[in-house]
Coordinates of C-alpha atoms in Angstrom, one line a residue:
Chain A
X1 CA 0.0 0.0 0.0
X2 CA 2.7 2.5 1.0
X3 CA 4.7 1.7 -2.1
X4 CA 1.7 2.2 -4.2
X5 CA 1.0 5.5 -2.5
X6 CA 4.6 6.8 -2.9
X7 CA 4.7 5.6 -6.5
X8 CA 1.4 7.4 -7.4
X9 CA 2.5 10.5 -5.6
X10 CA 5.8 10.7 -7.4
X11 CA 4.1 10.2 -10.7
X12 CA 1.7 13.1 -10.0
X13 CA 4.6 15.4 -8.9
X14 CA 6.6 14.6 -12.0
X15 CA 3.6 15.4 -14.2
X16 CA 3.1 18.8 -12.5
X17 CA 6.8 19.5 -12.9
X18 CA 6.8 18.6 -16.6
X19 CA 3.6 20.6 -17.1
X20 CA 5.2 23.7 -15.4
X21 CA 7.8 23.7 -18.1
X22 CA 5.3 22.9 -20.9
X23 CA 3.0 25.8 -19.7
X24 CA 5.9 28.2 -19.5
X25 CA 7.0 27.3 -23.0
X26 CA 3.4 27.6 -24.3
X27 CA 2.8 31.0 -22.8
X28 CA 6.0 32.2 -24.5
X29 CA 4.5 31.1 -27.8
X30 CA 1.5 33.4 -27.5
X31 CA 1.4 36.4 -29.8
X32 CA 2.7 39.7 -28.4
X33 CA 5.4 39.5 -25.7
X34 CA 5.9 42.4 -23.2
X35 CA 8.3 44.1 -25.6
X36 CA 5.9 43.9 -28.4
X37 CA 3.3 45.6 -26.2
X38 CA 5.8 48.3 -25.3
X39 CA 6.5 48.8 -28.9
X40 CA 2.9 49.2 -29.9
X41 CA 2.4 51.8 -27.2
X42 CA 5.6 53.7 -28.1
X43 CA 6.3 53.5 -31.9
X44 CA 9.5 55.7 -31.5
X45 CA 11.4 52.7 -30.2
X46 CA 14.1 51.6 -32.6
X47 CA 15.1 48.0 -33.3
X48 CA 18.2 48.7 -31.2
X49 CA 16.1 49.8 -28.3
X50 CA 14.0 46.6 -28.6
X51 CA 17.2 44.5 -28.6
X52 CA 18.5 46.4 -25.5
X53 CA 15.2 46.0 -23.7
X54 CA 15.1 42.3 -24.5
X55 CA 18.7 41.9 -23.1
X56 CA 17.8 43.9 -20.0
X57 CA 14.8 41.7 -19.2
X58 CA 16.7 38.5 -20.1
X59 CA 14.3 37.8 -23.0
X60 CA 17.2 37.0 -25.4
X61 CA 18.4 34.1 -23.3
X62 CA 17.5 30.4 -24.2
X63 CA 14.1 29.1 -23.1
X64 CA 15.4 26.6 -20.5
X65 CA 17.5 29.4 -18.8
X66 CA 14.5 31.7 -18.6
X67 CA 12.4 28.9 -17.2
X68 CA 14.9 28.1 -14.5
X69 CA 15.1 31.8 -13.5
X70 CA 11.3 31.8 -13.3
X71 CA 11.2 28.6 -11.3
X72 CA 13.7 29.9 -8.8
X73 CA 11.5 32.9 -8.1
X74 CA 8.4 30.7 -8.2
X75 CA 9.6 28.4 -5.4
X76 CA 10.1 31.5 -3.3
X77 CA 6.5 32.5 -3.9
X78 CA 7.2 35.3 -6.4
X79 CA 5.0 34.9 -9.4
X80 CA 5.2 38.4 -10.8
X81 CA 2.6 41.0 -11.3
X82 CA -0.7 40.8 -13.3
X83 CA -0.9 43.2 -16.2
X84 CA -4.7 43.4 -16.2
X85 CA -5.2 43.7 -12.5
X86 CA -2.1 45.7 -11.6
X87 CA -1.4 43.6 -8.4
X88 CA 0.6 40.4 -7.6
X89 CA -0.7 37.6 -9.7
X90 CA -1.0 35.3 -6.7
X91 CA -3.3 37.8 -4.9
X92 CA -5.7 37.9 -7.9
X93 CA -6.0 34.1 -7.8
X94 CA -7.3 33.4 -4.3
X95 CA -10.8 35.0 -4.4
X96 CA -11.3 33.4 -7.9
X97 CA -10.4 30.0 -6.5
X98 CA -13.0 30.4 -3.7
X99 CA -15.7 31.4 -6.2
X100 CA -15.0 28.4 -8.5
X101 CA -14.9 26.1 -5.5
X102 CA -18.4 27.4 -4.5
X103 CA -19.7 26.8 -8.0
X104 CA -18.2 23.4 -8.3
X105 CA -19.1 22.2 -4.9
X106 CA -22.8 23.1 -5.3
X107 CA -22.8 21.5 -8.8
X108 CA -21.2 18.2 -7.6
X109 CA -23.5 17.8 -4.6
X110 CA -26.5 18.5 -6.9
X111 CA -25.4 16.2 -9.7
X112 CA -24.4 13.3 -7.3
X113 CA -27.7 13.8 -5.3
X114 CA -29.7 13.4 -8.5
X115 CA -27.5 10.8 -10.3
X116 CA -27.6 8.2 -7.5
X117 CA -31.3 7.7 -7.2
X118 CA -31.9 8.0 -11.0
X119 CA -29.1 5.6 -11.8
X120 CA -30.1 3.1 -9.2
X121 CA -33.7 3.2 -10.4
X122 CA -32.7 2.8 -14.0
X123 CA -30.4 -0.2 -13.2
X124 CA -33.1 -1.9 -11.1
X125 CA -35.5 -1.6 -14.1
X126 CA -32.9 -2.3 -16.8
X127 CA -34.5 -2.8 -20.2
X128 CA -37.8 -1.2 -19.3
X129 CA -39.4 1.9 -20.9
X130 CA -38.2 4.0 -17.8
X131 CA -34.6 2.8 -18.4
X132 CA -34.8 3.7 -22.1
X133 CA -36.2 7.2 -21.3
X134 CA -33.5 7.9 -18.7
X135 CA -30.9 6.6 -21.3
X136 CA -32.2 9.0 -24.0
X137 CA -32.1 12.0 -21.6
X138 CA -28.5 11.0 -20.6
X139 CA -27.5 11.1 -24.2
X140 CA -29.0 14.5 -24.5
X141 CA -27.1 15.7 -21.5
X142 CA -23.8 14.4 -22.7
X143 CA -24.3 15.8 -26.2
X144 CA -25.4 19.4 -25.4
X145 CA -22.8 22.1 -25.9
X146 CA -22.4 23.8 -22.4
X147 CA -22.3 27.3 -23.8
X148 CA -25.5 26.7 -25.8
X149 CA -27.3 25.2 -22.8
X150 CA -26.3 28.4 -20.9
X151 CA -27.6 30.6 -23.8
X152 CA -30.9 28.7 -23.9
X153 CA -31.3 28.9 -20.1
X154 CA -30.6 32.6 -20.2
X155 CA -33.1 33.0 -23.0
X156 CA -35.9 31.2 -21.2
X157 CA -35.4 32.1 -17.6
X158 CA -33.8 35.5 -17.7
X159 CA -35.1 37.0 -21.0
X160 CA -38.5 35.5 -21.6
X161 CA -39.7 34.7 -18.2
X162 CA -37.6 37.1 -16.3
X163 CA -37.5 34.8 -13.2
X164 CA -33.8 34.8 -12.7
X165 CA -30.8 37.1 -13.3
X166 CA -28.6 36.3 -16.3
X167 CA -25.4 37.2 -14.4
X168 CA -23.6 34.8 -12.1
X169 CA -22.8 37.3 -9.4
X170 CA -24.9 40.3 -8.0
X171 CA -24.0 43.8 -9.0
X172 CA -24.7 45.2 -5.5
X173 CA -21.7 45.9 -3.4
X174 CA -23.0 44.0 -0.3
X175 CA -25.4 41.4 -1.7
X176 CA -27.4 39.3 0.8
X177 CA -27.2 35.5 0.8
X178 CA -30.5 35.2 -1.0
X179 CA -29.4 37.5 -3.8
X180 CA -26.1 35.6 -4.2
X181 CA -28.0 32.3 -4.4
X182 CA -30.4 33.6 -6.9
X183 CA -27.6 34.5 -9.2
X184 CA -26.0 31.1 -8.7
X185 CA -29.1 29.2 -9.9
X186 CA -28.5 29.4 -13.7
X187 CA -24.7 28.7 -13.7
X188 CA -25.2 25.8 -11.3
X189 CA -28.2 24.5 -13.4
X190 CA -26.1 24.7 -16.5
X191 CA -23.1 22.8 -15.1
X192 CA -25.3 20.2 -13.3
X193 CA -27.4 19.5 -16.4
X194 CA -24.2 19.2 -18.5
X195 CA -22.6 16.7 -16.1
X196 CA -25.7 14.8 -14.9
X197 CA -26.0 12.6 -18.0
X198 CA -22.5 11.1 -17.6
X199 CA -23.0 10.6 -13.8
X200 CA -26.3 8.7 -14.3
X201 CA -24.9 6.5 -17.0
X202 CA -22.0 5.7 -14.7
X203 CA -24.1 4.9 -11.7
X204 CA -26.4 2.8 -13.8
X205 CA -23.5 0.8 -15.4
X206 CA -21.9 0.2 -12.0
X207 CA -25.2 -0.9 -10.5
X208 CA -26.0 -3.3 -13.4
X209 CA -22.5 -4.8 -13.0
X210 CA -23.1 -5.2 -9.2
X211 CA -26.5 -6.7 -9.6
X212 CA -25.0 -9.5 -11.6
X213 CA -22.6 -10.6 -8.9
X214 CA -23.1 -13.9 -7.0
X215 CA -23.6 -12.2 -3.6
X216 CA -26.7 -10.5 -4.9
X217 CA -28.2 -13.9 -5.8
X218 CA -27.2 -15.1 -2.3
X219 CA -28.9 -12.1 -0.7
X220 CA -32.1 -12.8 -2.7
X221 CA -31.9 -16.5 -1.9
X222 CA -31.7 -15.9 1.9
X223 CA -34.9 -14.0 1.6
X224 CA -33.8 -10.3 2.0
X225 CA -36.3 -7.7 0.8
X226 CA -35.5 -6.7 -2.8
X227 CA -35.3 -3.0 -1.7
X228 CA -32.6 -3.9 0.9
X229 CA -30.6 -5.9 -1.6
X230 CA -30.7 -3.0 -4.1
X231 CA -29.8 -0.2 -1.7
X232 CA -27.6 -1.9 0.8
X233 CA -25.9 -4.7 -1.1
X234 CA -25.7 -3.6 -4.7
X235 CA -25.3 0.1 -4.2
X236 CA -22.4 -0.2 -1.7
X237 CA -20.4 -2.0 -4.3
X238 CA -21.5 0.2 -7.1
X239 CA -20.5 3.3 -5.1
X240 CA -16.9 2.4 -5.2
X241 CA -16.2 3.2 -8.8
X242 CA -18.6 6.1 -8.6
X243 CA -16.6 7.8 -5.8
X244 CA -13.6 7.9 -8.1
X245 CA -15.7 9.3 -10.9
X246 CA -16.7 12.1 -8.5
X247 CA -13.1 12.9 -7.6
X248 CA -12.1 12.9 -11.3
X249 CA -15.0 15.2 -12.1
X250 CA -13.7 17.8 -9.7
X251 CA -10.8 18.1 -12.1
X252 CA -13.0 18.3 -15.2
X253 CA -15.3 20.7 -13.6
X254 CA -12.5 23.2 -13.3
X255 CA -12.3 23.2 -17.0
X256 CA -16.0 22.8 -17.6
X257 CA -16.6 25.8 -15.5
X258 CA -14.5 27.9 -17.9
X259 CA -17.4 28.1 -20.4
X260 CA -20.1 28.5 -17.8
X261 CA -18.2 31.2 -15.9
X262 CA -17.5 33.1 -19.1
X263 CA -21.2 32.9 -20.2
X264 CA -22.5 34.2 -16.8
X265 CA -19.7 36.6 -16.1
X266 CA -18.9 34.6 -13.0
X267 CA -15.5 35.6 -11.5
X268 CA -13.9 32.2 -11.2
X269 CA -10.7 30.5 -12.3
X270 CA -12.0 29.5 -15.7
X271 CA -13.0 33.0 -16.7
X272 CA -9.7 34.3 -15.2
X273 CA -7.7 32.0 -17.4
X274 CA -9.7 33.0 -20.5
X275 CA -9.4 36.7 -19.7
X276 CA -5.7 36.4 -18.9
X277 CA -4.9 34.6 -22.2
X278 CA -6.9 37.0 -24.3
X279 CA -5.5 40.0 -22.5
X280 CA -1.8 39.0 -22.8
X281 CA -1.5 38.8 -19.0
X282 CA 1.4 36.3 -19.0
X283 CA 2.2 36.0 -15.4
X284 CA -1.4 35.6 -14.4
X285 CA -2.2 33.1 -17.3
X286 CA 0.8 31.0 -16.4
X287 CA 0.1 30.9 -12.7
X288 CA -3.6 30.2 -13.1
X289 CA -2.9 27.5 -15.7
X290 CA -0.4 25.8 -13.4
X291 CA -2.7 26.0 -10.5
X292 CA -5.6 24.4 -12.4
X293 CA -3.2 21.7 -13.8
X294 CA -2.0 20.9 -10.3
X295 CA -5.5 20.8 -8.9
X296 CA -6.7 18.5 -11.7
X297 CA -3.7 16.2 -11.2
X298 CA -4.3 16.3 -7.4
X299 CA -8.0 15.3 -8.0
X300 CA -6.9 12.4 -10.1
X301 CA -4.4 11.3 -7.4
X302 CA -7.2 11.6 -4.8
X303 CA -9.4 9.4 -7.0
X304 CA -6.8 6.7 -7.0
X305 CA -6.1 6.9 -3.3
X306 CA -9.8 6.9 -2.4
X307 CA -10.3 3.8 -4.6
X308 CA -7.4 2.1 -2.9
X309 CA -8.5 3.1 0.5
X310 CA -12.1 1.7 -0.1
X311 CA -11.2 -1.4 -1.9
X312 CA -9.0 -3.9 0.0
X313 CA -8.4 -5.9 -3.2
X314 CA -6.3 -3.0 -4.6
X315 CA -4.6 -2.3 -1.2
X316 CA -3.1 -5.7 -1.1
X317 CA -1.4 -5.5 -4.4
Chain B
X1 CA -12.1 -15.8 -39.3
X2 CA -14.3 -18.0 -41.6
X3 CA -16.9 -16.5 -43.9
X4 CA -16.3 -12.8 -43.0
X5 CA -19.0 -11.9 -45.6
X6 CA -21.8 -13.5 -43.5
X7 CA -20.5 -12.0 -40.3
X8 CA -20.4 -8.6 -41.9
X9 CA -24.0 -8.9 -43.1
X10 CA -25.0 -10.1 -39.7
X11 CA -23.4 -7.1 -38.1
X12 CA -25.2 -4.6 -40.5
X13 CA -28.5 -6.3 -39.8
X14 CA -28.0 -6.1 -36.0
X15 CA -27.1 -2.4 -36.4
X16 CA -30.1 -1.7 -38.6
X17 CA -32.5 -3.4 -36.2
X18 CA -31.9 -0.7 -33.7
X19 CA -34.3 2.2 -34.3
X20 CA -31.8 4.6 -32.6
X21 CA -29.1 3.7 -35.2
X22 CA -31.5 4.3 -38.1
X23 CA -32.6 7.7 -36.8
X24 CA -28.9 8.7 -36.2
X25 CA -27.9 7.7 -39.7
X26 CA -30.9 9.6 -41.1
X27 CA -30.0 12.8 -39.1
X28 CA -26.3 12.6 -40.1
X29 CA -27.2 12.0 -43.8
X30 CA -29.6 14.9 -43.8
X31 CA -27.0 17.3 -42.3
X32 CA -24.2 16.0 -44.6
X33 CA -26.6 16.3 -47.6
X34 CA -27.5 19.9 -46.6
X35 CA -23.8 20.8 -46.2
X36 CA -22.9 19.3 -49.6
X37 CA -25.8 21.0 -51.3
X38 CA -25.0 24.4 -49.9
X39 CA -23.2 25.8 -53.0
X40 CA -26.0 24.6 -55.2
X41 CA -28.6 26.4 -53.1
X42 CA -26.3 29.4 -52.9
X43 CA -26.2 29.4 -56.7
X44 CA -30.0 29.2 -56.9
X45 CA -30.4 32.0 -54.5
X46 CA -27.9 34.2 -56.3
X47 CA -25.9 35.0 -53.1
X48 CA -23.4 33.2 -50.8
X49 CA -23.2 32.8 -47.1
X50 CA -20.9 35.8 -46.8
X51 CA -23.0 38.3 -48.8
X52 CA -23.6 41.2 -46.5
X53 CA -26.9 43.2 -46.9
X54 CA -27.0 45.9 -44.4
X55 CA -30.5 47.0 -45.6
X56 CA -31.9 43.6 -44.6
X57 CA -30.4 43.2 -41.1
X58 CA -32.2 40.7 -38.8
X59 CA -35.0 40.2 -41.4
X60 CA -37.8 37.8 -40.5
X61 CA -38.2 34.6 -42.5
X62 CA -39.4 35.3 -46.1
X63 CA -39.3 33.6 -49.5
X64 CA -35.9 35.2 -50.2
X65 CA -34.6 34.3 -46.7
X66 CA -36.3 31.1 -45.5
X67 CA -34.8 31.4 -42.0
X68 CA -34.4 35.2 -42.0
X69 CA -31.0 37.1 -41.8
X70 CA -28.4 37.8 -39.2
X71 CA -27.1 41.1 -37.8
X72 CA -25.2 41.8 -41.0
X73 CA -28.1 40.8 -43.3
X74 CA -26.5 37.5 -44.2
X75 CA -28.9 34.6 -45.0
X76 CA -29.2 32.4 -42.0
X77 CA -30.1 29.2 -43.8
X78 CA -27.0 29.5 -46.1
X79 CA -24.8 30.4 -43.1
X80 CA -26.1 27.3 -41.3
X81 CA -25.4 25.0 -44.3
X82 CA -21.9 26.5 -44.9
X83 CA -21.2 26.4 -41.2
X84 CA -22.2 22.7 -41.3
X85 CA -19.6 22.1 -44.0
X86 CA -16.9 23.4 -41.6
X87 CA -18.2 21.8 -38.4
X88 CA -18.8 18.4 -39.9
X89 CA -15.5 18.5 -41.8
X90 CA -13.5 19.4 -38.7
X91 CA -15.4 16.8 -36.7
X92 CA -14.7 14.0 -39.2
X93 CA -11.1 14.9 -40.0
X94 CA -10.2 15.7 -36.4
X95 CA -11.6 12.4 -35.2
X96 CA -9.8 10.4 -37.9
X97 CA -6.6 12.3 -37.2
X98 CA -6.8 11.6 -33.4
X99 CA -7.8 8.0 -34.1
X100 CA -4.8 7.5 -36.4
X101 CA -2.3 8.9 -34.0
X102 CA -3.9 6.9 -31.2
X103 CA -3.9 3.7 -33.3
X104 CA -0.2 4.1 -34.1
X105 CA 0.8 4.8 -30.4
X106 CA -1.4 1.9 -29.2
X107 CA 0.1 -0.5 -31.8
X108 CA 3.6 0.4 -30.9
X109 CA 2.9 0.2 -27.1
X110 CA 1.1 -3.1 -27.3
X111 CA 3.4 -4.8 -29.7
X112 CA 6.8 -3.8 -28.3
X113 CA 5.7 -3.8 -24.7
X114 CA 8.3 -3.3 -21.9
X115 CA 9.8 0.1 -21.5
X116 CA 8.3 1.6 -24.7
X117 CA 4.8 0.5 -23.4
X118 CA 5.4 1.9 -19.9
X119 CA 6.6 5.2 -21.3
X120 CA 3.7 5.6 -23.8
X121 CA 1.1 4.7 -21.2
X122 CA 2.5 7.1 -18.6
X123 CA 2.3 9.7 -21.3
X124 CA -1.3 8.7 -21.9
X125 CA -2.1 8.9 -18.2
X126 CA -0.5 12.3 -18.1
X127 CA -2.6 13.6 -20.9
X128 CA -5.8 12.2 -19.3
X129 CA -4.9 14.0 -16.0
X130 CA -4.6 17.5 -17.6
X131 CA -7.3 20.2 -17.6
X132 CA -8.2 20.0 -21.2
X133 CA -10.1 23.2 -22.0
X134 CA -7.7 25.7 -20.4
X135 CA -4.8 24.1 -22.2
X136 CA -6.7 24.0 -25.5
X137 CA -7.4 27.7 -25.1
X138 CA -3.7 28.5 -24.6
X139 CA -2.8 26.2 -27.5
X140 CA -5.3 27.8 -29.7
X141 CA -4.0 31.3 -28.8
X142 CA -0.3 30.6 -29.6
X143 CA 1.3 32.3 -32.6
X144 CA 2.2 29.7 -35.2
X145 CA 4.9 32.0 -36.6
X146 CA 6.8 31.6 -33.3
X147 CA 6.9 27.8 -33.9
X148 CA 8.5 28.4 -37.3
X149 CA 5.3 27.5 -39.3
X150 CA 5.7 29.3 -42.7
X151 CA 3.4 32.3 -43.2
X152 CA 1.9 30.7 -46.3
X153 CA 0.4 28.0 -44.2
X154 CA -0.2 29.9 -41.0
X155 CA -1.9 32.9 -42.7
X156 CA -4.0 31.0 -45.3
X157 CA -7.8 31.0 -45.4
X158 CA -7.9 27.4 -44.1
X159 CA -5.3 27.9 -41.4
X160 CA -7.9 27.9 -38.6
X161 CA -9.2 24.5 -39.8
X162 CA -5.7 22.9 -39.9
X163 CA -4.9 24.4 -36.5
X164 CA -8.1 22.9 -34.9
X165 CA -7.6 19.5 -36.4
X166 CA -4.0 19.5 -35.2
X167 CA -5.1 20.5 -31.7
X168 CA -7.8 17.9 -31.5
X169 CA -5.4 15.1 -32.7
X170 CA -2.8 16.3 -30.1
X171 CA -5.2 15.9 -27.2
X172 CA -7.6 13.3 -28.5
X173 CA -5.4 10.2 -29.1
X174 CA -5.4 8.8 -25.6
X175 CA -8.7 6.9 -25.6
X176 CA -8.1 5.1 -28.9
X177 CA -4.5 4.3 -28.0
X178 CA -5.6 2.5 -24.8
X179 CA -8.2 0.5 -26.7
X180 CA -5.8 -0.6 -29.5
X181 CA -3.1 -1.4 -26.9
X182 CA -5.4 -3.6 -25.0
X183 CA -6.5 -5.4 -28.2
X184 CA -2.9 -5.9 -29.3
X185 CA -1.9 -7.3 -25.9
X186 CA -4.6 -9.9 -26.1
X187 CA -3.7 -10.8 -29.7
X188 CA 0.1 -10.7 -29.5
X189 CA 0.4 -14.3 -28.1
X190 CA -2.0 -15.8 -30.6
X191 CA -0.8 -18.4 -33.1
X192 CA -1.3 -16.3 -36.2
X193 CA 1.1 -13.7 -34.9
X194 CA 3.7 -16.4 -34.1
X195 CA 3.1 -17.8 -37.6
X196 CA 3.7 -14.4 -39.1
X197 CA 6.9 -14.0 -37.1
X198 CA 8.1 -17.4 -38.2
X199 CA 7.8 -16.7 -41.9
X200 CA 9.9 -13.6 -41.3
X201 CA 7.4 -10.7 -41.2
X202 CA 8.8 -7.6 -39.8
X203 CA 7.3 -5.7 -36.8
X204 CA 5.5 -3.1 -38.9
X205 CA 4.1 -5.7 -41.3
X206 CA 2.7 -7.7 -38.3
X207 CA 1.3 -4.5 -36.7
X208 CA -0.4 -3.1 -39.8
X209 CA -1.4 -6.3 -41.7
X210 CA -2.1 -8.8 -38.8
X211 CA -2.9 -6.8 -35.7
X212 CA -4.6 -3.7 -37.0
X213 CA -7.4 -5.4 -38.9
X214 CA -8.4 -7.3 -35.8
X215 CA -8.5 -4.0 -33.8
X216 CA -10.7 -2.2 -36.3
X217 CA -14.1 -2.6 -34.7
X218 CA -13.2 -0.9 -31.4
X219 CA -11.4 1.8 -33.4
X220 CA -14.5 2.4 -35.5
X221 CA -16.7 2.8 -32.4
X222 CA -14.2 5.1 -30.7
X223 CA -13.9 7.2 -33.8
X224 CA -17.6 7.6 -34.3
X225 CA -18.0 8.7 -30.7
X226 CA -15.0 11.1 -31.1
X227 CA -16.7 12.9 -34.1
X228 CA -19.3 14.2 -31.6
X229 CA -16.8 15.3 -29.0
X230 CA -14.5 16.9 -31.6
X231 CA -17.5 18.9 -32.9
X232 CA -18.2 20.0 -29.3
X233 CA -14.6 21.1 -28.8
X234 CA -14.5 23.0 -32.1
X235 CA -17.8 24.7 -31.3
X236 CA -16.5 25.9 -27.9
X237 CA -13.3 27.2 -29.2
X238 CA -15.0 28.9 -32.2
X239 CA -17.6 30.3 -29.9
X240 CA -14.8 31.8 -27.7
X241 CA -13.3 33.3 -30.8
X242 CA -10.3 30.9 -30.9
X243 CA -11.4 28.4 -33.4
X244 CA -12.7 29.0 -36.9
X245 CA -12.0 32.6 -37.9
X246 CA -14.3 34.9 -39.9
X247 CA -15.4 35.3 -42.6
X248 CA -15.5 31.5 -42.5
X249 CA -18.2 30.3 -40.2
X250 CA -18.9 27.1 -38.2
X251 CA -21.9 26.4 -36.0
X252 CA -19.8 27.4 -33.0
X253 CA -18.6 30.7 -34.4
X254 CA -22.1 31.6 -35.5
X255 CA -23.0 31.7 -31.8
X256 CA -20.3 34.1 -30.9
X257 CA -22.5 37.2 -31.2
X258 CA -25.6 35.3 -30.1
X259 CA -25.3 36.4 -26.5
X260 CA -25.5 40.1 -27.3
X261 CA -28.4 39.6 -29.7
X262 CA -30.3 37.3 -27.4
X263 CA -33.1 39.8 -26.7
X264 CA -33.4 41.1 -30.3
X265 CA -32.9 37.9 -32.3
X266 CA -33.1 34.8 -30.0
X267 CA -33.6 32.5 -33.0
X268 CA -29.9 33.2 -34.0
X269 CA -28.9 31.6 -30.7
X270 CA -31.2 28.6 -31.2
X271 CA -30.5 27.3 -34.7
X272 CA -26.7 26.7 -34.7
X273 CA -26.8 25.1 -31.2
X274 CA -29.7 22.9 -32.2
X275 CA -27.7 21.6 -35.2
X276 CA -24.6 21.0 -33.0
X277 CA -26.7 19.2 -30.5
X278 CA -28.4 17.0 -33.1
X279 CA -25.1 16.1 -34.7
X280 CA -23.5 15.1 -31.4
X281 CA -26.5 13.2 -30.2
X282 CA -26.5 11.3 -33.6
X283 CA -22.8 10.5 -33.3
X284 CA -23.2 9.3 -29.7
X285 CA -26.2 7.1 -30.5
X286 CA -24.6 5.7 -33.6
X287 CA -21.4 4.9 -31.7
X288 CA -23.3 3.2 -28.9
X289 CA -25.3 1.2 -31.5
X290 CA -22.1 0.2 -33.3
X291 CA -20.7 -1.0 -30.0
X292 CA -23.7 -3.1 -29.2
X293 CA -23.9 -4.5 -32.7
X294 CA -20.2 -5.5 -32.5
X295 CA -20.6 -7.1 -29.1
X296 CA -24.2 -8.3 -28.7
X297 CA -23.3 -10.3 -25.5
X298 CA -22.5 -7.2 -23.7
X299 CA -25.7 -5.6 -24.7
X300 CA -27.7 -8.6 -23.4
X301 CA -25.9 -8.3 -20.1
X302 CA -26.5 -4.6 -19.8
X303 CA -30.2 -4.8 -20.5
X304 CA -30.5 -7.3 -17.7
X305 CA -31.8 -10.1 -20.0

C-alpha cells in the first residue's frame, strides 16, 4: 500500500513539474510579448532599443535558462505582477479559486444527489421503458454544448420569463445571501445538467454490474427484501467506482466551469484564465494554468487513493 | 475468421434493427446532404453565405430568406449550411486524425511492450490528467509564426481548420491508444502472430497487416464517438473566438454574437446550437449502437436479460 502511495504521488509530482515547463513554453509562444506591447504603445522605439530591452529583461536568453530563472522565483512564492489587475498575480487568484470552489461544490452535490437515485432506479428496471427514457435523456445531457445550454437557459429564464438574473454574481456591493444564491441558480443548473447525464450512466452501469454478482443472488436466496438488496448490497459495491468518478469530475469541472463562468460573467478560475490569455497577461495566465493543472492532477491522485482506501483488493497489491 | 461476408451482413443487420441507429444515420445523412448541397442552393439564391446586406439586417423569414437574416443581413439558412460544412469536416477529419495517432501509439505500445509500453502509457495517463479546456485555449492562442510555421500555411484561409484539427489530434489520441493497446496485448500471443513472425514478417508488417485489422471494430466505435466530441470542442473554441476565424463560419462561431443579440434575435442563438446538438447526439447514439452490434453479448448483459 505505501509503495503504491509513494509511486502514485511521485508520478503526479513529476507530471506537474513537466507541465510547469510545458506551460511556461506555451505561454511564451502566444502572440505579443511584453516588448511587443511596449513597442505598440511607443512607436518611436528603434530596433536597437528593442534588442536592448530584451537583453535587459533576459528575453534574449534560451528558453530553459528563462524557465529556471522563473522557477527559482516561483519556489520562493514570487509569481510576478498581473498586467490586467495591476497587483501580484497570486493575490488575484485566491478569491477566484474560492468562487470556483463554491460553484463546483454546489454542482457536484446536486449532480451526485440526483444521479444516485436515478441511476439506481434505471439499473433496477434495466431494459424497461423507464430505463430507455433515462438513457435517452442522458444522451441529450452528454451531447449538449455547455455554452449553448447556458444561452438557452438565459433566453428562457432570464429574458423570456424574467424569473432569474442572467449574471452569475450580483451587481450590488454587499449582496445578501439570497441574492447571491439567486444569481448562482442558472450557472449551477447549466453545469449540473451538463454533467448529470454522464453521472447517471456511470451509476447505472456500475449498478448493473453489481446486480449480476453472485452475492446478490445469495442475498435474494436468503430472503432479504429486494429493496434492501438493491440499496444496501448492490449500491455499496457500485458506489466504489462512482466515488472515483466524482473525484475525477472535480478536475474536469474546473475546465467545464470555464465556459459556464464566461457565459455568466462569474468571476472564477476559468474566466480568469480565459481573460488572462486573451489580454496578454502572461504572469497571471501561467500561474492560473499551473494551479488548475496541479488541482486537476491532485484530484486524479485523490481518485486513485480513495479507490485504494475503499477497496481492500487493490490495497493488497 | 471464416466466412467474413456472413459476419459482416449479420453485423449490419444487427445495427439496422436498432431504431436509434436508423434515426442517427438519417439525421447525419440529412445534415451532410445539406452541407454538400450548400453551394447549389447558394447558386439558386444568387448569393453566398458571406454576402452582407445591411439594408436587410435581422430580417424575419421570407421567401428570399427562408430562415431570415443575421445582424449583417447574411442569409441564416445559407450560413447554417456552410457552417455545417466546416463543423462536420472538422469533426470528421479531427476524429480520424486523433484515431490515427492513437492507433499508431497503441500498436507500438502493445506490440513492443516493456519500456516503450510503460513510457507511452505514462504519457497517456499524463494527458488524461490534464485540464483540457484551459490548455486548449492556450494552445489555440499561440502564434504559429513563433513555432516556425511558414506564413503561407499559417496565414491562409484554411489555417484555422488545420490548427483545430492538429489540436484535436494532439489531445484526443489517448482513448483510442488504450483500446488498441489492450486489443494488441490480447492478440500478440496468438498463433497467427507467431506464424507471421516465423515466416519472417517484420514488426511493422505484423502490426499493420495482422494486428490492426483485428482491432478495427473498437477503433470504429471510438472514432464515431469522437466525431461528436470533436464537434463540441470545435464549437466551444470557435464560440470563444479561438477556433474558426471569420469570414468562414462554423456552427460554434455563428453563436459568438448570439449572447449580445439574445433579446433582439433569439432565433440566431437557437438554430446553430440545435444543429450541433443534433449532430453530437446522432454520433453518440450511432457509436453506442455500433458498440452493441459488434458485441451483442455485452448488450444482453446490460439490458438485464
